[in-house]
Amino acid sequence: MAVERVATGFRWAEGPVYFAAGRYVLFSDIPNNRIMRFCEDDGHVSVYRQPSMNSNGNTIDREGRLISCEHSGRRVTRTELDGSITIIADKYNGKRLNSPNDAVVTSDGAIWFTDPIYGIGGYYEGIKAEPEQEKHNVYRVDPKSGDIKVVVDDFVEPNGIALSPDEKKLYVIDTGFTDGPNNPSQIRSFDLDVSAGKVSNSKVFADMPKPSITDGVRTDTDGRVWLSVGWGDPNEDGVRCYTPAGELLGKIHIPETVANLCFGGQQRNRLYICGSTSLYAVYTSVQGSMKP
């Protein structure tokens, strides 16, 4: 089960999501302002959308629709089955969001997303602007009313987000270390109440070895947590796998900084890994969680 580089030629690959119906992976190429598509059946790579509003994290909802976090749009969007785009969230309390980064969809249809400030820090991955939200929050969009509420407000820079397979845990990465050496480089876990739309019992699930940070996160069907690692020690570039209790099981080494990852394949046992300029893939002995 060797790691393969299945596609290359990108500036900054991020936000992979797998569409089982078409056997393809969509992922963002943020500075190039496009979403790419890798077809699993024949290895064909093409541009899915350009411009993409400098999209970052992507996921899929329970109806098979693409959910994207867009830097330059400072919004979360849904691509409908007819190809039209619906704005899910772009403001909170009358002010623009900072730059939505990553999202998950719970079984009730609610969309949970993170909102750090990376996409408005310059012109490379978005459009430079002043933040309008004082705090860098994790939000929940109600599936029926569309109301947007803050669910966690004490992150320095909330980043990747994922669900445990039973939806009893919510995992959120804090990449605050990018803003200062005393800030966290870690992933936190919360007890999740899907029906109430709330989280509780915040814990540090795992700390990363500074100066490296983790950015993206996925879980498998047994609740193990898979994390991207990069931007620090090159020997740490790759993927880390943890038990549900937070114990490090092992690492997959990649020759580039890894920003994000997702499971795919017909048996959902192929891990797709977004290294900076390339998309990598490796078959695993586990299956990714069916939850986005």
CSV table of C-alpha atoms in Angstrom, one decimal:
chain,number,residue,atom,x,y,z
A,1,MET,CA,0.0,0.0,0.0
A,2,ALA,CA,2.5,2.6,-1.2
A,3,VAL,CA,1.7,6.3,-1.5
A,4,GLU,CA,1.1,7.4,-5.1
A,5,ARG,CA,1.2,10.9,-6.5
A,6,VAL,CA,-1.9,10.8,-8.7
A,7,ALA,CA,-1.9,14.5,-9.9
A,8,THR,CA,0.4,17.5,-9.7
A,9,GLY,CA,0.8,21.1,-11.0
A,10,PHE,CA,-1.1,23.0,-8.4
A,11,ARG,CA,-0.1,26.0,-6.3
A,12,TRP,CA,-1.9,25.0,-3.0
A,13,ALA,CA,-4.1,22.0,-3.0
A,14,GLU,CA,-6.7,22.0,-0.2
A,15,GLY,CA,-10.2,20.9,0.8
A,16,PRO,CA,-10.7,17.5,-0.9
A,17,VAL,CA,-14.1,15.9,-1.0
A,18,TYR,CA,-15.1,12.6,-2.6
A,19,PHE,CA,-18.3,12.1,-4.7
A,20,ALA,CA,-19.1,8.4,-4.8
A,21,ALA,CA,-21.7,8.7,-7.5
A,22,GLY,CA,-19.2,10.0,-10.0
A,23,ARG,CA,-16.1,8.4,-8.5
A,24,TYR,CA,-14.2,11.7,-8.4
A,25,VAL,CA,-12.4,13.9,-5.9
A,26,LEU,CA,-13.0,17.7,-6.0
A,27,PHE,CA,-10.3,19.8,-4.3
A,28,SER,CA,-9.4,23.5,-4.2
A,29,ASP,CA,-6.3,25.1,-5.7
A,30,ILE,CA,-6.7,28.2,-3.7
A,31,PRO,CA,-4.2,30.8,-5.2
A,32,ASN,CA,-5.2,29.7,-8.7
A,33,ASN,CA,-8.8,30.4,-7.8
A,34,ARG,CA,-10.2,27.1,-9.0
A,35,ILE,CA,-11.7,23.8,-7.9
A,36,MET,CA,-10.1,20.7,-9.6
A,37,ARG,CA,-11.5,17.3,-10.3
A,38,PHE,CA,-9.6,14.0,-10.2
A,39,CYS,CA,-11.5,11.2,-11.8
A,40,GLU,CA,-10.8,7.9,-10.1
A,41,ASP,CA,-11.7,5.6,-13.0
A,42,ASP,CA,-9.1,6.9,-15.5
A,43,GLY,CA,-6.9,9.4,-13.6
A,44,HIS,CA,-8.1,12.3,-15.6
A,45,VAL,CA,-7.6,15.8,-14.0
A,46,SER,CA,-9.7,18.8,-15.1
A,47,VAL,CA,-10.9,22.1,-13.8
A,48,TYR,CA,-14.3,21.8,-12.2
A,49,ARG,CA,-14.9,25.5,-11.5
A,50,GLN,CA,-13.0,28.7,-12.2
A,51,PRO,CA,-13.2,31.2,-10.7
A,52,SER,CA,-14.0,29.5,-7.4
A,53,MET,CA,-13.9,32.6,-5.2
A,54,ASN,CA,-10.7,31.2,-3.8
A,55,SER,CA,-12.5,28.2,-2.2
A,56,ASN,CA,-10.8,26.4,0.6
A,57,GLY,CA,-12.6,23.6,2.5
A,58,ASN,CA,-15.3,21.5,0.7
A,59,THR,CA,-17.7,18.8,1.9
A,60,ILE,CA,-20.8,17.0,0.6
A,61,ASP,CA,-24.2,17.1,2.2
A,62,ARG,CA,-26.7,14.2,2.6
A,63,GLU,CA,-28.3,15.0,-0.8
A,64,GLY,CA,-25.0,14.8,-2.6
A,65,ARG,CA,-24.5,18.6,-3.0
A,66,LEU,CA,-21.2,20.4,-2.8
A,67,ILE,CA,-20.7,22.7,0.2
A,68,SER,CA,-17.7,25.1,-0.2
A,69,CYS,CA,-16.0,27.7,2.0
A,70,GLU,CA,-14.9,30.6,-0.1
A,71,HIS,CA,-12.2,33.1,0.9
A,72,SER,CA,-12.8,36.0,-1.6
A,73,GLY,CA,-16.6,35.6,-1.3
A,74,ARG,CA,-16.2,35.4,2.5
A,75,ARG,CA,-19.1,33.0,2.5
A,76,VAL,CA,-20.3,29.4,2.5
A,77,THR,CA,-22.1,28.2,-0.6
A,78,ARG,CA,-24.0,25.1,-1.8
A,79,THR,CA,-23.9,23.9,-5.4
A,80,GLU,CA,-27.4,22.7,-6.2
A,81,LEU,CA,-27.9,19.6,-8.3
A,82,ASP,CA,-28.8,21.8,-11.3
A,83,GLY,CA,-25.4,23.6,-10.9
A,84,SER,CA,-26.8,26.8,-9.5
A,85,ILE,CA,-25.1,28.2,-6.4
A,86,THR,CA,-26.9,29.1,-3.1
A,87,ILE,CA,-25.3,31.3,-0.5
A,88,ILE,CA,-25.7,29.5,2.8
A,89,ALA,CA,-23.9,32.1,5.0
A,90,ASP,CA,-22.0,35.3,4.4
A,91,LYS,CA,-22.9,37.5,7.4
A,92,TYR,CA,-23.4,37.3,11.1
A,93,ASN,CA,-25.1,40.0,13.2
A,94,GLY,CA,-25.2,42.2,10.0
A,95,LYS,CA,-21.4,42.0,9.5
A,96,ARG,CA,-19.5,40.0,6.9
A,97,LEU,CA,-17.8,36.8,7.9
A,98,ASN,CA,-14.0,36.8,8.1
A,99,SER,CA,-13.1,33.9,5.6
A,100,PRO,CA,-14.9,30.6,6.1
A,101,ASN,CA,-12.4,27.8,6.0
A,102,ASP,CA,-13.9,24.3,6.4
A,103,ALA,CA,-17.3,22.7,7.0
A,104,VAL,CA,-19.2,19.6,7.9
A,105,VAL,CA,-22.9,18.6,7.6
A,106,THR,CA,-24.6,16.7,10.4
A,107,SER,CA,-27.4,14.2,9.7
A,108,ASP,CA,-30.1,16.8,10.4
A,109,GLY,CA,-28.8,18.9,7.6
A,110,ALA,CA,-27.2,21.6,9.7
A,111,ILE,CA,-23.9,23.0,8.3
A,112,TRP,CA,-21.1,23.7,10.8
A,113,PHE,CA,-18.2,25.8,9.7
A,114,THR,CA,-15.0,27.6,10.9
A,115,ASP,CA,-14.2,31.2,10.3
A,116,PRO,CA,-10.6,32.3,10.8
A,117,ILE,CA,-9.0,35.3,9.0
A,118,TYR,CA,-6.5,33.6,6.7
A,119,GLY,CA,-8.4,34.5,3.5
A,120,ILE,CA,-8.4,38.2,4.1
A,121,GLY,CA,-4.8,38.5,5.2
A,122,GLY,CA,-3.5,39.3,1.7
A,123,TYR,CA,-4.2,38.8,-2.0
A,124,TYR,CA,-2.6,35.4,-2.5
A,125,GLU,CA,-5.5,33.3,-1.3
A,126,GLY,CA,-8.3,35.9,-1.3
A,127,ILE,CA,-8.9,39.6,-1.1
A,128,LYS,CA,-7.2,41.6,1.6
A,129,ALA,CA,-9.7,43.2,4.0
A,130,GLU,CA,-10.2,44.1,7.6
A,131,PRO,CA,-12.0,41.5,9.7
A,132,GLU,CA,-15.5,42.5,10.6
A,133,GLN,CA,-16.1,39.7,13.2
A,134,GLU,CA,-14.2,40.4,16.4
A,135,LYS,CA,-13.9,36.7,17.3
A,136,HIS,CA,-12.9,33.8,15.1
A,137,ASN,CA,-15.9,31.6,15.6
A,138,VAL,CA,-17.3,28.2,14.8
A,139,TYR,CA,-20.8,28.6,13.4
A,140,ARG,CA,-23.9,26.4,12.9
A,141,VAL,CA,-26.4,27.1,10.1
A,142,ASP,CA,-29.9,25.8,11.0
A,143,PRO,CA,-31.2,23.5,8.3
A,144,LYS,CA,-34.8,24.8,8.5
A,145,SER,CA,-34.6,28.5,9.3
A,146,GLY,CA,-31.1,29.2,7.9
A,147,ASP,CA,-30.3,31.1,11.1
A,148,ILE,CA,-26.6,31.3,11.9
A,149,LYS,CA,-25.4,30.9,15.4
A,150,VAL,CA,-22.0,30.8,17.1
A,151,VAL,CA,-21.3,27.5,18.8
A,152,VAL,CA,-17.7,28.1,19.9
A,153,ASP,CA,-16.0,31.5,20.3
A,154,ASP,CA,-12.7,30.8,22.0
A,155,PHE,CA,-10.5,29.7,19.2
A,156,VAL,CA,-7.5,31.7,18.1
A,157,GLU,CA,-7.8,30.4,14.5
A,158,PRO,CA,-10.4,27.6,14.0
A,159,ASN,CA,-9.5,25.6,10.9
A,160,GLY,CA,-10.3,22.0,9.9
A,161,ILE,CA,-13.5,20.4,11.3
A,162,ALA,CA,-14.9,16.8,11.3
A,163,LEU,CA,-17.4,14.5,13.0
A,164,SER,CA,-17.0,11.2,14.7
A,165,PRO,CA,-18.8,8.4,12.8
A,166,ASP,CA,-21.5,8.3,15.5
A,167,GLU,CA,-21.9,12.1,15.5
A,168,LYS,CA,-21.2,12.3,19.3
A,169,LYS,CA,-18.0,14.2,18.9
A,170,LEU,CA,-17.0,17.3,16.9
A,171,TYR,CA,-13.3,17.9,16.2
A,172,VAL,CA,-12.0,21.3,15.4
A,173,ILE,CA,-8.4,22.3,14.7
A,174,ASP,CA,-6.8,25.5,16.1
A,175,THR,CA,-3.9,26.8,14.0
A,176,GLY,CA,-3.4,29.9,16.2
A,177,PHE,CA,0.3,29.2,16.2
A,178,THR,CA,0.5,30.9,12.9
A,179,ASP,CA,-0.4,34.2,14.7
A,180,GLY,CA,2.2,33.8,17.5
A,181,PRO,CA,4.5,31.2,19.1
A,182,ASN,CA,2.5,31.0,22.3
A,183,ASN,CA,-0.7,30.2,20.5
A,184,PRO,CA,-2.0,26.6,20.1
A,185,SER,CA,-1.1,24.1,17.4
A,186,GLN,CA,-3.7,21.5,18.3
A,187,ILE,CA,-7.0,19.7,17.6
A,188,ARG,CA,-9.8,20.0,20.1
A,189,SER,CA,-12.8,17.6,20.7
A,190,PHE,CA,-16.3,18.5,21.9
A,191,ASP,CA,-19.3,16.4,23.0
A,192,LEU,CA,-21.8,17.1,20.2
A,193,ASP,CA,-25.6,17.2,20.6
A,194,VAL,CA,-26.9,17.3,17.0
A,195,SER,CA,-30.6,17.7,17.9
A,196,ALA,CA,-29.9,20.7,20.2
A,197,GLY,CA,-27.2,22.1,17.8
A,198,LYS,CA,-24.8,22.5,20.7
A,199,VAL,CA,-21.3,21.4,21.8
A,200,SER,CA,-19.9,21.0,25.3
A,201,ASN,CA,-16.9,19.6,27.3
A,202,SER,CA,-14.1,21.0,25.2
A,203,LYS,CA,-10.8,19.1,25.5
A,204,VAL,CA,-7.5,19.2,23.8
A,205,PHE,CA,-7.5,16.0,21.7
A,206,ALA,CA,-3.8,16.2,20.5
A,207,ASP,CA,-1.1,18.8,20.3
A,208,MET,CA,1.1,19.1,17.2
A,209,PRO,CA,4.9,19.3,17.4
A,210,LYS,CA,5.6,23.0,16.8
A,211,PRO,CA,6.5,24.6,14.4
A,212,SER,CA,4.3,22.2,12.5
A,213,ILE,CA,0.6,22.6,12.4
A,214,THR,CA,-2.4,20.4,11.5
A,215,ASP,CA,-5.0,21.8,9.1
A,216,GLY,CA,-7.4,19.1,7.9
A,217,VAL,CA,-9.1,16.2,9.7
A,218,ARG,CA,-11.2,13.2,8.8
A,219,THR,CA,-12.3,10.1,10.8
A,220,ASP,CA,-12.7,6.5,9.9
A,221,THR,CA,-15.6,4.1,10.7
A,222,ASP,CA,-13.9,3.0,14.0
A,223,GLY,CA,-13.5,6.6,15.2
A,224,ARG,CA,-9.8,7.0,14.5
A,225,VAL,CA,-8.8,10.6,13.7
A,226,TRP,CA,-6.6,11.3,10.7
A,227,LEU,CA,-4.8,14.7,10.6
A,228,SER,CA,-2.8,16.5,8.0
A,229,VAL,CA,0.6,18.0,9.1
A,230,GLY,CA,2.9,20.6,7.6
A,231,TRP,CA,4.4,24.1,7.6
A,232,GLY,CA,7.1,23.2,10.1
A,233,ASP,CA,9.6,20.4,10.3
A,234,PRO,CA,9.8,18.6,6.9
A,235,ASN,CA,10.2,15.3,8.8
A,236,GLU,CA,6.6,15.8,10.1
A,237,ASP,CA,5.1,16.6,6.7
A,238,GLY,CA,2.3,14.1,6.0
A,239,VAL,CA,-0.6,12.5,7.9
A,240,ARG,CA,-1.0,11.4,11.5
A,241,CYS,CA,-3.5,8.8,12.7
A,242,TYR,CA,-4.8,8.8,16.3
A,243,THR,CA,-7.0,6.5,18.3
A,244,PRO,CA,-10.4,7.8,19.5
A,245,ALA,CA,-8.6,8.3,22.9
A,246,GLY,CA,-6.0,10.6,21.3
A,247,GLU,CA,-3.1,8.2,21.2
A,248,LEU,CA,-0.8,8.5,18.1
A,249,LEU,CA,-0.9,5.3,16.1
A,250,GLY,CA,1.3,6.2,13.2
A,251,LYS,CA,2.3,8.5,10.4
A,252,ILE,CA,2.3,8.6,6.6
A,253,HIS,CA,5.2,10.6,5.3
A,254,ILE,CA,4.6,12.9,2.3
A,255,PRO,CA,7.4,14.9,0.6
A,256,GLU,CA,5.3,18.1,0.8
A,257,THR,CA,3.4,20.1,3.4
A,258,VAL,CA,-0.1,18.4,3.7
A,259,ALA,CA,-3.1,20.7,4.1
A,260,ASN,CA,-6.0,18.4,4.0
A,261,LEU,CA,-7.2,14.9,3.2
A,262,CYS,CA,-10.3,12.8,2.6
A,263,PHE,CA,-11.3,9.1,2.2
A,264,GLY,CA,-12.6,7.9,-1.2
A,265,GLY,CA,-12.7,4.9,-3.5
A,266,GLN,CA,-15.5,2.5,-4.1
A,267,GLN,CA,-14.8,0.9,-0.7
A,268,ARG,CA,-14.0,4.2,0.9
A,269,ASN,CA,-10.6,2.8,1.8
A,270,ARG,CA,-8.4,5.1,-0.3
A,271,LEU,CA,-7.0,8.1,1.5
A,272,TYR,CA,-6.6,11.2,-0.8
A,273,ILE,CA,-4.0,13.6,0.5
A,274,CYS,CA,-3.6,17.2,-0.6
A,275,GLY,CA,0.1,18.1,-0.6
A,276,SER,CA,0.9,21.6,-1.7
A,277,THR,CA,1.5,21.1,-5.4
A,278,SER,CA,0.1,17.5,-5.7
A,279,LEU,CA,-2.7,15.1,-4.9
A,280,TYR,CA,-1.5,11.9,-3.3
A,281,ALA,CA,-3.4,8.7,-2.6
A,282,VAL,CA,-2.8,5.6,-0.5
A,283,TYR,CA,-5.0,2.5,0.1
A,284,THR,CA,-5.6,1.9,3.8
A,285,SER,CA,-6.8,-1.1,5.8
A,286,VAL,CA,-9.7,1.0,7.2
A,287,GLN,CA,-12.8,2.7,5.7
A,288,GLY,CA,-13.5,6.4,6.0
A,289,SER,CA,-16.5,7.5,7.9
A,290,MET,CA,-19.6,7.8,5.7
A,291,LYS,CA,-20.3,11.1,7.4
A,292,PRO,CA,-18.7,14.0,5.5
